[in-house]
Amino acid sequence: MRQVIALVTKDCLLHGRSVALFCVGFLALAHALLWVLPPLPQPGVALPPALTVPAVLSFVVTCVTWLVERERSRETFALLRALPLSDLHIVGSKYLAYVLMQLAGLAFVLVTTPVGKYLSPIQVATTFMGILAFASLCLAAQLSFSHRKAAVAPVILLVVVAAGATRLGQSHAIVTELTRRWRDPWLHVAVWAICLAVMLVCLAATYLRFRS
């Protein structure tokens, strides 16, 4: 356990400043868009999903890339594998480091923006779980592949999800229906279960791939 804590602390110290600057830039962009764009017809939606989904997922991909590619570029990733650490320690520490980064980002957003005006606590939790599930897929891709594949795989995931959100956001009927379902508490419970299953499968698959 001490090895995992040491690895997570290293990652947080190494990438904490970059994540903080990214959060500030993201919020500045969001406020600028709120000031420029007209109000949306759907209640409870501050910005169009075609803008918010790619922006948030770009933040996720960037953080995940920092966690893995910086290690590889500085040739410290090979050093980690040479230390008396198990593969589970290394993989688990990367996942835990990202969770802590996302929690810090969420806390920053909750403190500096009126999120409660648009999202209830259960909706905030669901959004958090969905982002974690996407981040788990990106981390699995980064840790399972090397070189160009590791860099390209999260971007492909980002493009696919962003394109889907953009496509759905173009339909007023679909957005209205999703907004209505978004208030159903049982939907959130189901989404939490699915996201948790995705995260566990990604962690297990990454560990098996990493040790092979």
CSV table of C-alpha atoms in Angstrom, one decimal:
chain,number,residue,atom,x,y,z
A,1,MET,CA,0.0,0.0,0.0
A,2,ARG,CA,2.9,2.4,0.8
A,3,GLN,CA,4.2,1.8,-2.7
A,4,VAL,CA,0.9,2.9,-4.3
A,5,ILE,CA,0.7,6.0,-2.1
A,6,ALA,CA,4.2,7.0,-3.0
A,7,LEU,CA,3.5,6.5,-6.8
A,8,VAL,CA,0.2,8.5,-6.5
A,9,THR,CA,1.9,11.3,-4.6
A,10,LYS,CA,4.6,11.5,-7.3
A,11,ASP,CA,2.0,11.7,-10.1
A,12,CYS,CA,0.0,14.4,-8.2
A,13,LEU,CA,3.0,16.5,-7.5
A,14,LEU,CA,4.3,16.1,-11.1
A,15,HIS,CA,1.0,16.9,-12.8
A,16,GLY,CA,-0.9,18.9,-10.2
A,17,ARG,CA,0.0,22.4,-11.5
A,18,SER,CA,-0.8,21.5,-15.1
A,19,VAL,CA,-4.2,20.1,-14.1
A,20,ALA,CA,-4.9,23.3,-12.1
A,21,LEU,CA,-4.1,25.5,-15.0
A,22,PHE,CA,-6.2,23.4,-17.3
A,23,CYS,CA,-9.2,23.7,-15.0
A,24,VAL,CA,-8.8,27.5,-14.9
A,25,GLY,CA,-8.6,27.6,-18.7
A,26,PHE,CA,-11.7,25.4,-19.0
A,27,LEU,CA,-13.8,27.4,-16.7
A,28,ALA,CA,-12.7,30.7,-18.4
A,29,LEU,CA,-13.8,29.2,-21.7
A,30,ALA,CA,-17.1,28.0,-20.3
A,31,HIS,CA,-17.9,31.5,-18.9
A,32,ALA,CA,-17.0,33.1,-22.2
A,33,LEU,CA,-19.3,30.8,-24.0
A,34,LEU,CA,-22.2,31.4,-21.6
A,35,TRP,CA,-21.7,35.2,-22.2
A,36,VAL,CA,-21.5,34.9,-26.0
A,37,LEU,CA,-24.1,32.2,-26.8
A,38,PRO,CA,-27.9,32.7,-26.5
A,39,PRO,CA,-29.8,30.7,-23.8
A,40,LEU,CA,-30.8,27.2,-24.9
A,41,PRO,CA,-34.5,26.3,-25.2
A,42,GLN,CA,-34.0,23.1,-23.1
A,43,PRO,CA,-34.4,23.8,-19.3
A,44,GLY,CA,-31.4,22.8,-17.2
A,45,VAL,CA,-28.9,22.8,-20.1
A,46,ALA,CA,-26.4,25.7,-19.8
A,47,LEU,CA,-24.3,25.0,-22.9
A,48,PRO,CA,-25.0,22.8,-25.9
A,49,PRO,CA,-23.7,19.2,-25.5
A,50,ALA,CA,-21.8,19.5,-28.8
A,51,LEU,CA,-19.5,22.0,-27.0
A,52,THR,CA,-19.4,20.7,-23.5
A,53,VAL,CA,-18.8,17.0,-24.2
A,54,PRO,CA,-15.8,17.4,-26.4
A,55,ALA,CA,-14.3,20.0,-24.0
A,56,VAL,CA,-14.7,17.8,-20.9
A,57,LEU,CA,-13.4,14.7,-22.7
A,58,SER,CA,-10.4,16.7,-24.1
A,59,PHE,CA,-9.5,17.5,-20.5
A,60,VAL,CA,-9.8,13.8,-19.7
A,61,VAL,CA,-7.6,12.7,-22.6
A,62,THR,CA,-5.0,15.4,-21.8
A,63,CYS,CA,-4.7,14.3,-18.1
A,64,VAL,CA,-4.5,10.6,-19.0
A,65,THR,CA,-1.8,11.4,-21.6
A,66,TRP,CA,0.2,13.4,-19.0
A,67,LEU,CA,0.0,10.5,-16.6
A,68,VAL,CA,1.5,8.0,-19.0
A,69,GLU,CA,3.3,9.7,-21.9
A,70,ARG,CA,5.3,12.0,-19.7
A,71,GLU,CA,6.7,9.0,-17.9
A,72,ARG,CA,7.6,7.4,-21.3
A,73,SER,CA,9.1,10.6,-22.7
A,74,ARG,CA,11.3,11.0,-19.7
A,75,GLU,CA,12.2,7.3,-19.7
A,76,THR,CA,11.0,6.9,-16.1
A,77,PHE,CA,8.3,4.4,-17.0
A,78,ALA,CA,11.0,1.8,-17.7
A,79,LEU,CA,12.6,2.7,-14.4
A,80,LEU,CA,9.3,2.1,-12.6
A,81,ARG,CA,9.1,-1.4,-14.0
A,82,ALA,CA,12.7,-2.1,-12.8
A,83,LEU,CA,11.8,-1.1,-9.2
A,84,PRO,CA,10.6,-3.8,-6.7
A,85,LEU,CA,7.0,-2.9,-7.6
A,86,SER,CA,4.3,-5.2,-8.8
A,87,ASP,CA,2.4,-4.5,-12.1
A,88,LEU,CA,-0.7,-4.1,-10.0
A,89,HIS,CA,1.0,-1.3,-8.0
A,90,ILE,CA,1.9,0.6,-11.2
A,91,VAL,CA,-1.5,0.2,-12.9
A,92,GLY,CA,-3.5,0.8,-9.8
A,93,SER,CA,-1.5,4.0,-8.9
A,94,LYS,CA,-2.2,5.5,-12.3
A,95,TYR,CA,-5.9,4.9,-12.0
A,96,LEU,CA,-6.0,6.2,-8.4
A,97,ALA,CA,-3.9,9.3,-9.4
A,98,TYR,CA,-6.4,10.1,-12.1
A,99,VAL,CA,-9.4,9.7,-9.7
A,100,LEU,CA,-7.8,12.1,-7.3
A,101,MET,CA,-7.1,14.6,-10.1
A,102,GLN,CA,-10.8,14.4,-11.2
A,103,LEU,CA,-12.0,14.8,-7.6
A,104,ALA,CA,-9.8,17.9,-7.3
A,105,GLY,CA,-11.2,19.2,-10.6
A,106,LEU,CA,-14.8,18.5,-9.5
A,107,ALA,CA,-14.2,20.3,-6.2
A,108,PHE,CA,-12.8,23.3,-8.0
A,109,VAL,CA,-15.8,23.4,-10.4
A,110,LEU,CA,-18.3,23.1,-7.5
A,111,VAL,CA,-16.7,25.9,-5.6
A,112,THR,CA,-16.2,28.3,-8.5
A,113,THR,CA,-19.3,27.8,-10.6
A,114,PRO,CA,-23.1,27.6,-10.0
A,115,VAL,CA,-23.3,23.9,-10.9
A,116,GLY,CA,-26.2,23.4,-8.5
A,117,LYS,CA,-28.3,25.7,-10.7
A,118,TYR,CA,-28.2,23.1,-13.5
A,119,LEU,CA,-27.4,19.8,-11.9
A,120,SER,CA,-28.7,18.1,-8.8
A,121,PRO,CA,-26.2,16.2,-6.5
A,122,ILE,CA,-27.2,12.8,-8.1
A,123,GLN,CA,-26.7,14.3,-11.6
A,124,VAL,CA,-23.2,15.6,-10.6
A,125,ALA,CA,-22.3,12.1,-9.3
A,126,THR,CA,-23.5,10.5,-12.5
A,127,THR,CA,-21.5,12.9,-14.6
A,128,PHE,CA,-18.5,12.2,-12.5
A,129,MET,CA,-18.9,8.4,-12.9
A,130,GLY,CA,-19.4,8.8,-16.7
A,131,ILE,CA,-16.2,10.8,-17.0
A,132,LEU,CA,-14.3,8.2,-14.9
A,133,ALA,CA,-15.6,5.4,-17.1
A,134,PHE,CA,-14.3,7.2,-20.2
A,135,ALA,CA,-11.0,7.9,-18.4
A,136,SER,CA,-10.7,4.2,-17.6
A,137,LEU,CA,-11.0,3.4,-21.3
A,138,CYS,CA,-8.3,6.0,-22.1
A,139,LEU,CA,-5.9,4.8,-19.4
A,140,ALA,CA,-6.4,1.2,-20.5
A,141,ALA,CA,-5.5,2.2,-24.1
A,142,GLN,CA,-2.5,4.2,-22.9
A,143,LEU,CA,-1.1,1.5,-20.7
A,144,SER,CA,-1.9,-1.4,-23.0
A,145,PHE,CA,-0.2,0.0,-26.1
A,146,SER,CA,3.0,1.8,-26.7
A,147,HIS,CA,4.3,4.5,-28.9
A,148,ARG,CA,1.9,5.8,-31.6
A,149,LYS,CA,-1.0,3.4,-30.7
A,150,ALA,CA,-0.9,4.7,-27.1
A,151,ALA,CA,-1.2,8.3,-28.2
A,152,VAL,CA,-3.8,7.7,-30.9
A,153,ALA,CA,-6.2,5.3,-29.1
A,154,PRO,CA,-7.6,7.9,-26.6
A,155,VAL,CA,-8.0,10.5,-29.3
A,156,ILE,CA,-10.1,8.0,-31.4
A,157,LEU,CA,-12.3,7.4,-28.3
A,158,LEU,CA,-12.7,11.1,-27.9
A,159,VAL,CA,-13.6,11.6,-31.5
A,160,VAL,CA,-16.2,8.8,-31.5
A,161,VAL,CA,-17.9,10.0,-28.3
A,162,ALA,CA,-17.8,13.7,-29.3
A,163,ALA,CA,-19.2,12.9,-32.7
A,164,GLY,CA,-22.0,10.9,-31.1
A,165,ALA,CA,-22.8,13.7,-28.7
A,166,THR,CA,-22.8,16.2,-31.5
A,167,ARG,CA,-25.1,14.1,-33.5
A,168,LEU,CA,-27.6,13.7,-30.7
A,169,GLY,CA,-27.4,17.3,-29.8
A,170,GLN,CA,-28.6,18.3,-33.2
A,171,SER,CA,-32.0,16.8,-32.5
A,172,HIS,CA,-34.3,18.9,-30.4
A,173,ALA,CA,-36.5,15.9,-29.7
A,174,ILE,CA,-33.6,13.7,-28.5
A,175,VAL,CA,-32.2,16.4,-26.3
A,176,THR,CA,-35.6,17.0,-24.7
A,177,GLU,CA,-36.2,13.3,-24.1
A,178,LEU,CA,-32.7,12.9,-22.6
A,179,THR,CA,-33.3,15.9,-20.4
A,180,ARG,CA,-36.5,14.3,-19.2
A,181,ARG,CA,-34.9,11.0,-18.5
A,182,TRP,CA,-32.0,12.8,-16.8
A,183,ARG,CA,-34.4,13.5,-13.8
A,184,ASP,CA,-35.2,9.8,-13.3
A,185,PRO,CA,-33.2,8.6,-10.2
A,186,TRP,CA,-33.3,4.9,-11.3
A,187,LEU,CA,-31.6,5.8,-14.5
A,188,HIS,CA,-28.7,7.2,-12.5
A,189,VAL,CA,-28.4,4.1,-10.4
A,190,ALA,CA,-28.2,2.0,-13.7
A,191,VAL,CA,-25.6,4.4,-15.1
A,192,TRP,CA,-23.5,4.1,-11.9
A,193,ALA,CA,-23.5,0.3,-12.1
A,194,ILE,CA,-22.5,0.3,-15.8
A,195,CYS,CA,-19.7,2.8,-15.2
A,196,LEU,CA,-18.4,0.9,-12.3
A,197,ALA,CA,-18.4,-2.3,-14.3
A,198,VAL,CA,-16.5,-0.5,-17.2
A,199,MET,CA,-13.9,0.7,-14.7
A,200,LEU,CA,-13.3,-2.7,-13.1
A,201,VAL,CA,-13.1,-4.4,-16.5
A,202,CYS,CA,-10.6,-1.8,-17.8
A,203,LEU,CA,-8.5,-2.1,-14.6
A,204,ALA,CA,-8.4,-5.9,-14.9
A,205,ALA,CA,-7.8,-5.9,-18.6
A,206,THR,CA,-5.0,-3.3,-18.3
A,207,TYR,CA,-3.3,-5.3,-15.5
A,208,LEU,CA,-3.4,-8.5,-17.6
A,209,ARG,CA,-2.1,-6.8,-20.7
A,210,PHE,CA,0.5,-4.9,-18.7
A,211,ARG,CA,2.0,-8.0,-17.1
A,212,SER,CA,2.1,-10.0,-20.4
